[in-house]
mmCIF file of C-alpha atoms in Angstrom:
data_model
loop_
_atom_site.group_PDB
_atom_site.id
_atom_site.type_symbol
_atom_site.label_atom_id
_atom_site.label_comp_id
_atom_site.label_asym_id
_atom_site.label_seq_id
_atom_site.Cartn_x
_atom_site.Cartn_y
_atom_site.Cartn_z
ATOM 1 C CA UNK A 13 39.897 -85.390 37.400
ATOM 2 C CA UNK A 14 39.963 -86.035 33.464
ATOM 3 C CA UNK A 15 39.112 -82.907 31.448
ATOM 4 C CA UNK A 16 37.144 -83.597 28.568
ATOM 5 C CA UNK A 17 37.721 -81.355 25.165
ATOM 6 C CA UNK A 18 34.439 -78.892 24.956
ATOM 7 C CA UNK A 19 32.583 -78.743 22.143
ATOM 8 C CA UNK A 20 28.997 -77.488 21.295
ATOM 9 C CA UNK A 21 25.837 -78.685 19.822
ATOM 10 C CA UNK A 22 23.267 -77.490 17.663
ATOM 11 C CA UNK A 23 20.252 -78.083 15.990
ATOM 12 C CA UNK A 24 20.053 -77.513 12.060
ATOM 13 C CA UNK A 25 16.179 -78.568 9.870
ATOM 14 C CA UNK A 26 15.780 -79.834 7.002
ATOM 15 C CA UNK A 27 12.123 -78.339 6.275
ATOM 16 C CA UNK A 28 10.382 -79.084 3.337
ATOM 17 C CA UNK A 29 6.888 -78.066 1.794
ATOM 18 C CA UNK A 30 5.220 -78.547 -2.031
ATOM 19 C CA UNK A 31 4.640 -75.093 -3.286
ATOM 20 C CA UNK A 32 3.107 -74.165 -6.696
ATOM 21 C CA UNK A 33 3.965 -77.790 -7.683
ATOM 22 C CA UNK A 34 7.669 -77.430 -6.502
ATOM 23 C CA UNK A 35 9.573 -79.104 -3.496
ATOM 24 C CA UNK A 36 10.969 -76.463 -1.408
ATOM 25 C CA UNK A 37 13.314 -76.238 1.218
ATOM 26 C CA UNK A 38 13.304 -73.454 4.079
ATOM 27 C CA UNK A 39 16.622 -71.641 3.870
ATOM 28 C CA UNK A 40 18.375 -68.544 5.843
ATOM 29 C CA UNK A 41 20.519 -66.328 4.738
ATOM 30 C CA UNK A 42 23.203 -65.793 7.453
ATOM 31 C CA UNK A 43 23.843 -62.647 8.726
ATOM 32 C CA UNK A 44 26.874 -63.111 10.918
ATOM 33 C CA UNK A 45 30.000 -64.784 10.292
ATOM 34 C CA UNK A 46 31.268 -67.492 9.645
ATOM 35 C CA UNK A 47 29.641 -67.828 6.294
ATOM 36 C CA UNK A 48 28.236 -64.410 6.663
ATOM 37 C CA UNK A 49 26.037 -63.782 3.150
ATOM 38 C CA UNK A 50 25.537 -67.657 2.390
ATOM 39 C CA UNK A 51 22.306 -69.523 2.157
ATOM 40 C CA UNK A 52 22.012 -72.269 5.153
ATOM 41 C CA UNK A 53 19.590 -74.284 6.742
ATOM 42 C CA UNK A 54 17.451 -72.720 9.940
ATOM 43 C CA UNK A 55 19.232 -73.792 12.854
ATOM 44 C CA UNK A 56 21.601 -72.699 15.975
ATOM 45 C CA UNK A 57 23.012 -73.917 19.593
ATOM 46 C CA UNK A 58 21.359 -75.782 21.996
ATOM 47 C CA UNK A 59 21.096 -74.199 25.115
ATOM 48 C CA UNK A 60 22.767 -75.633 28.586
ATOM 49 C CA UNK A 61 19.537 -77.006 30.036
ATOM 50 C CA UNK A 62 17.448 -77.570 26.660
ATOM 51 C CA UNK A 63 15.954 -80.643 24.992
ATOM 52 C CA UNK A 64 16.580 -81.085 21.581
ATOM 53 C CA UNK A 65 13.050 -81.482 20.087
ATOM 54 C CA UNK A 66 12.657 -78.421 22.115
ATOM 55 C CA UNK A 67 15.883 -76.754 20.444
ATOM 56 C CA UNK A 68 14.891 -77.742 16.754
ATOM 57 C CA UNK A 69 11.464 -75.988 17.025
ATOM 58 C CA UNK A 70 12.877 -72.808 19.136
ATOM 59 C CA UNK A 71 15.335 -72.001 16.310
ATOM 60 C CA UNK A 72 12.570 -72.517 13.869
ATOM 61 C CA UNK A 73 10.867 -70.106 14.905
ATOM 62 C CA UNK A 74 13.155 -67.520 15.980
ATOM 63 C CA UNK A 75 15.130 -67.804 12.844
ATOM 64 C CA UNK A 76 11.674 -67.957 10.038
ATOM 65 C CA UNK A 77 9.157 -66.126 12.561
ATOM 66 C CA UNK A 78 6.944 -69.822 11.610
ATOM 67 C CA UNK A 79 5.403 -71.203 14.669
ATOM 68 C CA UNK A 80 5.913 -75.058 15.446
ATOM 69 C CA UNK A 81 5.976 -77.260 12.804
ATOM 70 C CA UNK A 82 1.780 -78.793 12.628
ATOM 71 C CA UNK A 83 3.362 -81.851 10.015
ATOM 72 C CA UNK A 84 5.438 -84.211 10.572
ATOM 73 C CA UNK A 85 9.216 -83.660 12.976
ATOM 74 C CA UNK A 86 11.498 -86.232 12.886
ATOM 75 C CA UNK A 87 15.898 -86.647 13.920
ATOM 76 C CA UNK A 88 17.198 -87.028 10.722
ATOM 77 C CA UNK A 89 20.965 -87.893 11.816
ATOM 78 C CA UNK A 90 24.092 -86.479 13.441
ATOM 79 C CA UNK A 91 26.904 -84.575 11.726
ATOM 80 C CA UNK A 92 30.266 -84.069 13.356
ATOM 81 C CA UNK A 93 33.054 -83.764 11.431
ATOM 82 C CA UNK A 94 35.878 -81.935 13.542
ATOM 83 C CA UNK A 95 36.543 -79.079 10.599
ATOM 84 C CA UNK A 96 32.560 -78.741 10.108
ATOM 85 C CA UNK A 97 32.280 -75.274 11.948
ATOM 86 C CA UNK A 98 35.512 -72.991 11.660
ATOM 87 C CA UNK A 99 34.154 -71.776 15.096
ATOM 88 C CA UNK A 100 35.015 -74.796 16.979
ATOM 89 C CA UNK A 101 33.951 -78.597 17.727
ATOM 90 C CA UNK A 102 30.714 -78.197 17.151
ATOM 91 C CA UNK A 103 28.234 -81.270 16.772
ATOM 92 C CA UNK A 104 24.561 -80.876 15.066
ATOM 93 C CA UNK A 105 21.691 -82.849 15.300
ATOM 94 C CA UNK A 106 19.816 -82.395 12.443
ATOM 95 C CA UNK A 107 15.902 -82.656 11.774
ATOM 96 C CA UNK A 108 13.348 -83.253 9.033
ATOM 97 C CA UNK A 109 10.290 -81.375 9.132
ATOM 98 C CA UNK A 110 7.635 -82.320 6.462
ATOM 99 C CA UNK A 111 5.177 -79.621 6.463
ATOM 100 C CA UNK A 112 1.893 -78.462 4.037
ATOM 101 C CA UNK A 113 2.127 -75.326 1.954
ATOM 102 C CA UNK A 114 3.189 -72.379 4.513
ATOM 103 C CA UNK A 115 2.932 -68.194 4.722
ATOM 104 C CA UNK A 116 6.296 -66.927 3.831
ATOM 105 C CA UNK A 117 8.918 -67.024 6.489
ATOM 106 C CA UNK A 118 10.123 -63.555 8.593
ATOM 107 C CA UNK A 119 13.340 -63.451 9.006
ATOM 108 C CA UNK A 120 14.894 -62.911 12.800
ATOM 109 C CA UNK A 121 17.501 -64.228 15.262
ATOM 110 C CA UNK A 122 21.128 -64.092 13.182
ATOM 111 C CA UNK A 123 19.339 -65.012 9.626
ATOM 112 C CA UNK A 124 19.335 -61.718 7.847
ATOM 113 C CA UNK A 125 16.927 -63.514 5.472
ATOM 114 C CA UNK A 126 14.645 -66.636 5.427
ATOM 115 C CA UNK A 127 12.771 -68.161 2.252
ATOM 116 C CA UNK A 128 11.114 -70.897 0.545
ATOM 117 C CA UNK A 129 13.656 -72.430 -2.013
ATOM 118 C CA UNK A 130 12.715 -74.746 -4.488
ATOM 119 C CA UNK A 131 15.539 -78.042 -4.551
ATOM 120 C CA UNK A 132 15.324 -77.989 -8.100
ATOM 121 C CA UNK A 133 16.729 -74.620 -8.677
ATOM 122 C CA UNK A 134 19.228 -74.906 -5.531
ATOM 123 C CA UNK A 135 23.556 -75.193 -5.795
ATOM 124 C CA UNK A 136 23.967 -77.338 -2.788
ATOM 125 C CA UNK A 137 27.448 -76.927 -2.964
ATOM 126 C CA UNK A 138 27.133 -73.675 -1.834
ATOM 127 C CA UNK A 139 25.135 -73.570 0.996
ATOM 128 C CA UNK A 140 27.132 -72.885 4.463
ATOM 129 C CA UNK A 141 28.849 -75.548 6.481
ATOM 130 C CA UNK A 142 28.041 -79.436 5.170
ATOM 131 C CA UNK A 143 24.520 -78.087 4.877
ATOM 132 C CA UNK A 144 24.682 -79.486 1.375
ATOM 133 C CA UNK A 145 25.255 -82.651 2.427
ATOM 134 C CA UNK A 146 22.597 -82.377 5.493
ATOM 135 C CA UNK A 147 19.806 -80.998 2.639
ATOM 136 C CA UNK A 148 20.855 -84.458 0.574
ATOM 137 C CA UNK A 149 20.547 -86.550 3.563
ATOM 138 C CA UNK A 150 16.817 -85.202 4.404
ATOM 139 C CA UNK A 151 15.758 -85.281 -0.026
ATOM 140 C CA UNK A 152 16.644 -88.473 0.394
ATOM 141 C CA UNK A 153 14.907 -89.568 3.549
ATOM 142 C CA UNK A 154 11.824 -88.013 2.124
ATOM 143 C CA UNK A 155 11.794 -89.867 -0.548
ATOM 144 C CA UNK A 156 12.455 -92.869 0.459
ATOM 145 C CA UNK A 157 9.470 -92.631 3.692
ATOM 146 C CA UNK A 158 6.791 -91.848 0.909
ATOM 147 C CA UNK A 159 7.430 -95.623 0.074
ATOM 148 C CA UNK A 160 6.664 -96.704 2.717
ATOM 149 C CA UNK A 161 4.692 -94.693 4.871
ATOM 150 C CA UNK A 162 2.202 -91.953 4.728
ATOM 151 C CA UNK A 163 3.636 -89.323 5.689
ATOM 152 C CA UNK A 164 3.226 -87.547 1.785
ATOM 153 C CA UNK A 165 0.067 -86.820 3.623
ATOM 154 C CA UNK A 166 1.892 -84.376 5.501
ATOM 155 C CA UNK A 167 2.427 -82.057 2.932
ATOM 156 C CA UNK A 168 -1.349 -81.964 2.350
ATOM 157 C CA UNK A 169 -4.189 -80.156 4.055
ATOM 158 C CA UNK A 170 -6.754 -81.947 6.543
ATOM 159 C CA UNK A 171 -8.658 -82.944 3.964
ATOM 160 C CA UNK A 172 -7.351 -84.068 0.657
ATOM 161 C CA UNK A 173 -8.327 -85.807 -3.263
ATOM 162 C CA UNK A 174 -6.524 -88.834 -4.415
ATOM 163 C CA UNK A 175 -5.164 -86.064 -7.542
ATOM 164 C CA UNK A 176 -3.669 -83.564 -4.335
ATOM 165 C CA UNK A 177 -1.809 -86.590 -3.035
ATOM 166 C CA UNK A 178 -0.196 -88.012 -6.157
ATOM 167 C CA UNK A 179 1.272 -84.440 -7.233
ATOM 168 C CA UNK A 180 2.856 -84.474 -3.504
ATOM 169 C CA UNK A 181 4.364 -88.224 -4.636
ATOM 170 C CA UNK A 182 5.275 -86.523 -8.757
ATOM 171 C CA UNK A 183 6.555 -83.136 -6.798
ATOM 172 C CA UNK A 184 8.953 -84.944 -3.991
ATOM 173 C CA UNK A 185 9.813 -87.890 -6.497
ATOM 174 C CA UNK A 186 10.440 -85.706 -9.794
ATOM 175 C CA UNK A 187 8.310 -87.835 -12.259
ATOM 176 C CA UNK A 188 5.132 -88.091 -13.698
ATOM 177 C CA UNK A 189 2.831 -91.206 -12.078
ATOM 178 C CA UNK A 190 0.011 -92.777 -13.751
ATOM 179 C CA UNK A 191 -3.245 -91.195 -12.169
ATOM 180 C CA UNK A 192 -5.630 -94.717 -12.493
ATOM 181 C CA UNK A 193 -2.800 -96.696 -11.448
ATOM 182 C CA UNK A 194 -1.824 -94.173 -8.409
ATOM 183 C CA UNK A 195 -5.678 -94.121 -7.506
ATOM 184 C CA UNK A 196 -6.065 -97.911 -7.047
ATOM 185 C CA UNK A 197 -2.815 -98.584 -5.215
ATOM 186 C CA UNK A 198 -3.637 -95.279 -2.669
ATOM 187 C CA UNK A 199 -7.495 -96.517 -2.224
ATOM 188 C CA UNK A 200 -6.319 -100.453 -1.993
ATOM 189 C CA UNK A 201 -4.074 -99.675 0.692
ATOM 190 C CA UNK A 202 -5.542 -100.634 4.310
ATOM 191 C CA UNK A 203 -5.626 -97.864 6.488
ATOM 192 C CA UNK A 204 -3.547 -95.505 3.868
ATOM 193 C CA UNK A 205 -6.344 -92.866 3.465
ATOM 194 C CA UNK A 206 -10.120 -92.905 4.602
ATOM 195 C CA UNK A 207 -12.974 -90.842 2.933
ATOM 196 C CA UNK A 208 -14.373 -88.241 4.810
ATOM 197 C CA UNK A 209 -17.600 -88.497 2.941
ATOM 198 C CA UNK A 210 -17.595 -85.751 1.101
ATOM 199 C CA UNK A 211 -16.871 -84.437 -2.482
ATOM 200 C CA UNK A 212 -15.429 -81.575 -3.777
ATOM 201 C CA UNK A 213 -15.055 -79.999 -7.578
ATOM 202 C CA UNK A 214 -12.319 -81.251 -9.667
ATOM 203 C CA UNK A 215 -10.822 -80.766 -12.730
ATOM 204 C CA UNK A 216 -13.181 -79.527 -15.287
ATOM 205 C CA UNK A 217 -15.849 -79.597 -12.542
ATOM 206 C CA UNK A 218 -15.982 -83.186 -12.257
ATOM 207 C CA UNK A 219 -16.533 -84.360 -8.743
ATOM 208 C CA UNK A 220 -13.469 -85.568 -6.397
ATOM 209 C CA UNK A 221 -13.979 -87.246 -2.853
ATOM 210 C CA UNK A 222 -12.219 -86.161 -0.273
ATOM 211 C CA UNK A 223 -10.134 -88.308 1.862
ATOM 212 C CA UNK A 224 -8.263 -87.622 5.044
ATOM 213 C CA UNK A 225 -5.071 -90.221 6.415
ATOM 214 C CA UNK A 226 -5.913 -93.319 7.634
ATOM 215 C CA UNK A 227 -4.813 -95.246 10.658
ATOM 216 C CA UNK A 228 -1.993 -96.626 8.878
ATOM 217 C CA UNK A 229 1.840 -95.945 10.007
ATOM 218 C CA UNK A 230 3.491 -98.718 7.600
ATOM 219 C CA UNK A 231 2.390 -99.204 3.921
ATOM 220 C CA UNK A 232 1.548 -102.478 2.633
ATOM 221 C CA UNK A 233 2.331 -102.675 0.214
ATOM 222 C CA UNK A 234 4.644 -99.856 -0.357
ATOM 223 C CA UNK A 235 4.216 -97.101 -3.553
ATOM 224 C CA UNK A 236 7.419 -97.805 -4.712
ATOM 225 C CA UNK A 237 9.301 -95.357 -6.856
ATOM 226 C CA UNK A 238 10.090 -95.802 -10.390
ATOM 227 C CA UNK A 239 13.671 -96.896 -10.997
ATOM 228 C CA UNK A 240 15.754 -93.846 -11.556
ATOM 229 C CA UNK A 241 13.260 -91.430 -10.201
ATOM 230 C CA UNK A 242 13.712 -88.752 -7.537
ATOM 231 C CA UNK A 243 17.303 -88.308 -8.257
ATOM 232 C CA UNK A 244 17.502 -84.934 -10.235
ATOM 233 C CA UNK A 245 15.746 -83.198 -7.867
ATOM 234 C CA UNK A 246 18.749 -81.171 -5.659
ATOM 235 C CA UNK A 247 21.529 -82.945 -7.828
#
C-alpha cells in the first residue's frame, strides 16, 4: 500500500466591508503560536468530515462572533507553499467575503482579538503566514469584479442611491469618480440596478431615488476603472 505524506487544510477569508468611507478588512489577532501576537486573517482547519463553504463560515464565526456572511462568499484561490505554516504541510483555501457595513467583531476561538482594519492604513508585510499576499490576492479580485459585475452592491444595504453606490466604487477603487458620469453609466446599464420607487433625502435635502440590484450578473458594459486607480490602496 503507498503511504501518502499528510498534510492539513484550512480555510483563511478575505472579508471586506466600506466603513466611514474606508475599505476594511476583518483581521485577528492570534493568540497562540505560531505567530502568536500578529495580525492575520480569520481562518483555521477543516475538520475530517467538513465541507469547505461550510468550514469558511464556521471559522468566521467562531473566530469574529459575526454570524454567516448575508453578502456575497466566493473561493478566492489556493495557497500551498510547503514552508507556508512552520506547523507542517498545511494547504488553505482561501475565501472572499464582500459584506455591507457590520457591528464590530467579538473575538473567540484562538484569535485573542478581531477588528475592522482599514487597507489603507495596513503593513501587509506583517501580517502572519502569506496572509499578505492572500489580503493582495482578494484587493485585487475586488476590484477587478466591480468592473464587471455588481457585486459593489454588496457592500450596500437593501435599498440604496446612485451617490451610496459610487462611494462603494471611489472607497474599493481609491479615486474620486465623476458623479453625472457615474449616474448615467449605473442607470444605462440593463439589469445593473432597478428603482424601488421610492425617494429618500439627499444631500442638502434634495431628493434621491432609491434603487435596489437588478437582475444582472455580468455588466455590459463594464464601469471600468481609471488607469492607475485602485493600486495604493494596501500597497
Amino acid at each position: 500500500m503507498t503511504e501518502y505524506p499528510p498534510f492539513a487544510v484550512t480555510a483563511d477569508l478575505v472579508v471586506l466591508t466600506v466603513r466611514a468611507d474606508e475599505l476594511n478588512v476583518l483581521l485577528v489577532r492570534r493568540g497562540v503560536p505560531p505567530y502568536e501576537g500578529c495580525w492575520a486573517l480569520p481562518g483555521g482547519f477543516v475538520g475530517i468530515d467538513e465541507d469547505l463553504p461550510d468550514a469558511a463560515t464556521r471559522e468566521l464565526a467562531e473566530e469574529t462572533g459575526l454570524p454567516e456572511p448575508a453578502g456575497h462568499l466566493e473561493q478566492l484561490g489556493t495557497y500551498g507553499h510547503p514552508i507556508r505554516d512552520p506547523r507542517g504541510r498545511v494547504v488553505t483555501v482561501a475565501w472572499l467575503a464582500l459584506l455591507p457595513d457590520l457591528p464590530a467583531p467579538v473575538a473567540g476561538s484562538d484569535a485573542a482579538a478581531a477588528d475592522w482594519v482599514p487597507v489603507n492604513r495596513l503593513d501587509r508585510e506583517r501580517l502572519a503566514f502569506d496572509h499578505g499576499r492572500i489580503l493582495a490576492d482578494g484587493l485585487e479580485r475586488a476590484r477587478a469584479k466591480l468592473e464587471y459585475t455588481p457585486l459593489a452592491t454588496a457592500f450596500c444595504p437593501p435599498e440604496f442611491t446612485v451617490a451610496q453606490l459610487r462611494a462603494v466604487y471611489e472607497t474599493v477603487w481609491d479615486t474620486a469618480l465623476d458623479p453625472r458620469n457615474f449616474h448615467r453609466k449605473v442607470t444605462g446599464t440593463p439589469g445593473f440596478v432597478e428603482s424601488v420607487g421610492r425617494s429618500t433625502a439627499g444631500e442638502r435635502g434634495r431628493p434621491a431615488q432609491l434603487f435596489r440590484r437588478g437582475p444582472a450578473t455580468l455588466l455590459h458594459p463594464p464601469m471600468l476603472r481609471p488607469p492607475g486607480t485602485g493600486l495604493s490602496a494596501g500597497a
